[in-house]
Short mmCIF file of C-alpha atoms in Angstrom, two decimals:
data_model
loop_
_atom_site.label_atom_id
_atom_site.label_comp_id
_atom_site.label_asym_id
_atom_site.label_seq_id
_atom_site.Cartn_x
_atom_site.Cartn_y
_atom_site.Cartn_z
CA ALA A 1 -14.02 -12.63 -5.65
CA GLN A 2 -10.98 -12.04 -3.55
CA SER A 3 -11.46 -9.87 -0.51
CA VAL A 4 -9.88 -8.97 2.74
CA THR A 5 -11.93 -7.83 5.71
CA GLN A 6 -10.59 -5.91 8.66
CA LEU A 7 -12.94 -5.91 11.62
CA GLY A 8 -12.90 -2.66 13.51
CA SER A 9 -11.98 0.53 11.73
CA HIS A 10 -10.75 2.01 15.01
CA VAL A 11 -9.01 0.25 17.88
CA SER A 12 -7.85 1.92 21.08
CA VAL A 13 -5.51 0.30 23.58
CA SER A 14 -3.66 1.51 26.63
CA GLU A 15 0.09 1.77 26.49
CA GLY A 16 1.53 -1.60 27.53
CA ALA A 17 -1.64 -3.51 26.66
CA LEU A 18 -2.05 -6.22 24.06
CA VAL A 19 -2.69 -5.10 20.51
CA LEU A 20 -5.01 -7.27 18.40
CA LEU A 21 -5.97 -6.20 14.89
CA ARG A 22 -8.24 -8.54 12.99
CA CYS A 23 -8.03 -9.59 9.36
CA ASN A 24 -10.05 -12.23 7.54
CA TYR A 25 -9.69 -13.24 3.93
CA SER A 26 -12.12 -14.83 1.53
CA SER A 27 -11.64 -18.50 0.83
CA SER A 28 -10.71 -17.81 -2.80
CA VAL A 29 -7.71 -15.73 -1.74
CA PRO A 30 -4.41 -17.61 -1.96
CA PRO A 31 -2.42 -17.67 1.25
CA TYR A 32 -0.10 -14.79 0.49
CA LEU A 33 -1.05 -12.24 3.10
CA PHE A 34 0.59 -9.07 4.29
CA TRP A 35 0.31 -6.49 7.02
CA TYR A 36 1.39 -2.93 6.31
CA VAL A 37 1.59 0.06 8.65
CA GLN A 38 1.13 3.65 7.57
CA TYR A 39 2.15 6.56 9.76
CA PRO A 40 0.57 9.97 9.08
CA ASN A 41 1.58 11.46 5.74
CA GLN A 42 3.86 8.55 4.93
CA GLY A 43 3.83 5.57 2.62
CA LEU A 44 3.04 1.98 3.56
CA GLN A 45 5.71 0.03 5.38
CA LEU A 46 5.75 -3.76 5.41
CA LEU A 47 5.31 -5.22 8.89
CA LEU A 48 5.24 -8.89 7.94
CA LYS A 49 4.02 -11.35 5.35
CA TYR A 50 2.76 -14.92 5.24
CA THR A 51 3.87 -17.11 2.36
CA SER A 52 3.08 -20.59 3.73
CA ALA A 53 6.53 -21.27 5.22
CA ALA A 54 5.25 -20.97 8.81
CA THR A 55 1.84 -20.17 10.26
CA LEU A 56 3.25 -17.85 12.92
CA VAL A 57 5.00 -14.95 11.28
CA LYS A 58 7.19 -12.51 13.15
CA GLY A 59 7.60 -9.01 11.83
CA ILE A 60 9.24 -5.75 12.70
CA ASN A 61 8.63 -3.65 15.82
CA GLY A 62 7.53 -6.66 17.89
CA PHE A 63 4.48 -7.50 15.78
CA GLU A 64 3.48 -11.00 14.78
CA ALA A 65 0.57 -12.62 12.99
CA GLU A 66 -0.82 -16.11 12.89
CA PHE A 67 -2.31 -17.65 9.79
CA LYS A 68 -5.31 -19.85 10.62
CA LYS A 69 -6.71 -21.55 7.57
CA SER A 70 -9.67 -23.02 9.46
CA GLU A 71 -10.74 -19.53 10.47
CA THR A 72 -9.53 -17.81 7.26
CA SER A 73 -7.81 -15.30 9.52
CA PHE A 74 -4.49 -13.52 9.74
CA HIS A 75 -4.74 -11.41 12.88
CA LEU A 76 -1.95 -9.06 13.90
CA THR A 77 -0.79 -8.94 17.52
CA LYS A 78 1.76 -7.23 19.71
CA PRO A 79 2.11 -8.10 23.40
CA SER A 80 2.69 -4.58 24.64
CA ALA A 81 1.58 -1.43 22.84
CA HIS A 82 3.88 1.54 22.57
CA MET A 83 2.91 5.10 21.82
CA SER A 84 4.85 4.89 18.56
CA ASP A 85 2.50 2.11 17.36
CA ALA A 86 -0.28 4.63 16.75
CA ALA A 87 -0.89 4.44 13.01
CA GLU A 88 -3.13 3.01 10.29
CA TYR A 89 -2.76 -0.71 9.65
CA PHE A 90 -3.69 -2.46 6.43
CA CYS A 91 -4.06 -6.16 5.79
CA ALA A 92 -3.56 -7.18 2.16
CA ALA A 93 -3.73 -10.24 -0.04
CA ASN A 94 -1.61 -10.71 -3.13
CA THR A 95 -3.18 -12.71 -5.94
CA GLY A 96 -0.18 -12.22 -8.20
CA ASN A 97 -1.75 -9.59 -10.39
CA GLN A 98 -3.03 -7.27 -7.74
CA PHE A 99 -2.93 -6.45 -4.09
CA TYR A 100 -6.31 -6.45 -2.36
CA PHE A 101 -6.27 -4.19 0.67
CA GLY A 102 -8.56 -4.29 3.64
CA THR A 103 -10.26 -1.07 4.65
CA GLY A 104 -7.69 -0.39 7.35
CA THR A 105 -7.68 -0.15 11.13
CA SER A 106 -6.65 3.01 12.90
CA LEU A 107 -4.80 2.19 16.12
CA THR A 108 -4.81 4.69 18.96
CA VAL A 109 -2.54 4.15 21.96
CA ILE A 110 -3.68 5.80 25.18
CA PRO A 111 -0.95 6.84 27.61
CA ASP B 1 18.22 -1.28 -0.17
CA THR B 2 14.41 -1.48 -0.30
CA GLU B 3 13.79 2.17 -0.97
CA VAL B 4 11.32 3.71 -3.37
CA THR B 5 11.68 7.47 -3.70
CA GLN B 6 9.04 9.93 -4.82
CA THR B 7 9.24 13.58 -5.74
CA PRO B 8 7.90 16.05 -4.97
CA LYS B 9 6.71 15.40 -1.44
CA HIS B 10 3.99 18.03 -1.73
CA LEU B 11 2.38 19.57 -4.82
CA VAL B 12 -0.26 22.27 -5.12
CA MET B 13 -1.65 22.92 -8.58
CA GLY B 14 -4.47 24.72 -10.27
CA MET B 15 -6.98 22.98 -12.49
CA THR B 16 -5.31 24.29 -15.64
CA ASN B 17 -1.76 23.36 -14.68
CA LYS B 18 0.39 20.54 -16.01
CA LYS B 19 2.65 18.81 -13.52
CA SER B 20 4.41 15.48 -13.11
CA LEU B 21 5.08 13.11 -10.25
CA LYS B 22 8.26 11.07 -10.25
CA CYS B 23 9.04 7.70 -8.72
CA GLU B 24 12.36 5.86 -8.69
CA GLN B 25 13.61 2.50 -7.44
CA HIS B 26 16.97 0.78 -7.76
CA MET B 27 16.05 -2.67 -6.51
CA GLY B 28 15.91 -4.19 -9.99
CA HIS B 29 12.14 -4.58 -9.72
CA ARG B 30 10.30 -5.01 -12.99
CA ALA B 31 6.79 -4.15 -11.81
CA MET B 32 5.86 -0.61 -10.77
CA TYR B 33 2.54 0.74 -9.57
CA TRP B 34 0.67 3.99 -9.05
CA TYR B 35 -1.94 4.19 -6.31
CA LYS B 36 -4.26 6.97 -5.18
CA GLN B 37 -5.11 7.18 -1.50
CA LYS B 38 -7.74 9.31 0.17
CA ALA B 39 -7.59 10.01 3.89
CA LYS B 40 -8.32 7.00 6.11
CA LYS B 41 -8.90 4.78 3.06
CA PRO B 42 -6.83 1.99 1.54
CA PRO B 43 -4.75 2.68 -1.56
CA GLU B 44 -6.65 2.39 -4.87
CA LEU B 45 -4.72 0.94 -7.78
CA MET B 46 -4.43 3.23 -10.80
CA PHE B 47 -1.76 1.79 -13.12
CA VAL B 48 0.66 -1.11 -13.26
CA TYR B 49 3.76 -1.36 -15.42
CA SER B 50 5.51 -4.64 -16.06
CA TYR B 51 8.85 -4.57 -17.87
CA GLU B 52 8.22 -0.95 -18.78
CA LYS B 53 4.93 -1.75 -20.48
CA LEU B 54 1.52 -0.69 -19.19
CA SER B 55 -0.20 -3.84 -17.97
CA ILE B 56 -3.13 -2.57 -15.96
CA ASN B 57 -5.12 0.65 -16.23
CA GLU B 58 -7.93 0.69 -13.71
CA SER B 59 -10.19 2.93 -15.81
CA VAL B 60 -8.36 6.03 -14.71
CA PRO B 61 -9.42 9.35 -16.32
CA SER B 62 -7.19 10.52 -19.16
CA ARG B 63 -6.14 13.58 -17.18
CA PHE B 64 -3.72 11.13 -15.51
CA SER B 65 -1.04 9.88 -17.92
CA PRO B 66 1.58 7.38 -16.74
CA GLU B 67 4.98 6.87 -18.29
CA CYS B 68 7.76 4.38 -17.63
CA PRO B 69 10.92 5.67 -19.35
CA ASN B 70 13.10 2.86 -18.01
CA SER B 71 13.09 0.03 -15.52
CA SER B 72 13.91 2.30 -12.58
CA LEU B 73 11.70 5.28 -13.25
CA LEU B 74 7.97 5.86 -13.26
CA ASN B 75 6.22 9.14 -13.94
CA LEU B 76 2.64 10.30 -13.59
CA HIS B 77 1.75 13.29 -15.73
CA LEU B 78 -1.13 15.42 -14.51
CA HIS B 79 -3.23 17.80 -16.59
CA ALA B 80 -6.55 19.56 -16.02
CA LEU B 81 -7.13 17.91 -12.68
CA GLN B 82 -10.21 18.41 -10.54
CA PRO B 83 -10.32 19.26 -6.83
CA GLU B 84 -11.54 15.72 -6.10
CA ASP B 85 -8.20 14.45 -7.42
CA SER B 86 -6.54 15.84 -4.30
CA ALA B 87 -5.04 12.84 -2.49
CA LEU B 88 -1.84 11.07 -1.54
CA TYR B 89 -0.31 9.44 -4.61
CA LEU B 90 1.77 6.40 -3.82
CA CYS B 91 4.25 4.62 -6.00
CA ALA B 92 5.21 1.01 -5.35
CA SER B 93 7.42 -1.62 -6.91
CA SER B 94 7.76 -5.40 -6.72
CA PRO B 95 10.19 -7.90 -8.25
CA ARG B 96 7.65 -8.98 -10.86
CA LEU B 97 3.99 -8.55 -11.70
CA ALA B 98 2.64 -12.06 -11.28
CA GLY B 99 4.50 -13.01 -8.13
CA PRO B 100 1.96 -13.88 -5.44
CA ALA B 101 4.55 -14.01 -2.69
CA ASP B 102 6.26 -10.82 -3.81
CA THR B 103 6.18 -7.82 -1.54
CA GLN B 104 5.19 -4.43 -2.87
CA TYR B 105 7.51 -1.74 -1.57
CA PHE B 106 5.96 1.69 -1.26
CA GLY B 107 7.40 5.14 -1.57
CA PRO B 108 6.56 7.95 0.87
CA GLY B 109 3.97 9.43 -1.47
CA THR B 110 3.24 12.81 -3.00
CA ARG B 111 0.53 14.86 -1.27
CA LEU B 112 -1.36 16.53 -4.13
CA THR B 113 -3.73 19.43 -3.63
CA VAL B 114 -5.77 20.70 -6.59
CA LEU B 115 -7.20 24.17 -6.19
#
């Protein structure tokens, strides 16, 4: 069965520090992977998506993710955290019929 | 324009009320979705419409009734809800249903409270 696993339901980083949010997918999931961000009381906003064109994907707000087939991973990174990055982050896989969401990671940025 | 709009933003209703949620997109997308989201949880798929026809119903109770009047509009009719139905209801759209590389674009959601 398709699945997406996000390691760490809560991540805290200091402002200016590296942000690393982890996402692993099951081997049966096709390589169409997405990261969404959700700010409080808002909908989901697309940060970036991988569709096999390039393994390093750049998204909005300085975020990027690298697809590593050997590790079945699609981790999200940002070199320097900003206070405005505090939000819930969801990794998702699209099988064509349905989106499979990870359980989400809540990012806290400490001033 | 990649905007999906939802109204109302907030809704409070009693268990005997009938209300409707509305979702609209003008991106020419032919797949539209309803999700339910509880706090700090991922969205849970409820219904999927493809070309205005119901394609997926994830065993949702009949007190939720979806409707797709045209390719731009999606409604969710609510009747005799329970307090546990209180949640954020998200609408989304994508160019087509079976497009693995297609992005789902989400609306801002309707925060529903059932008293």
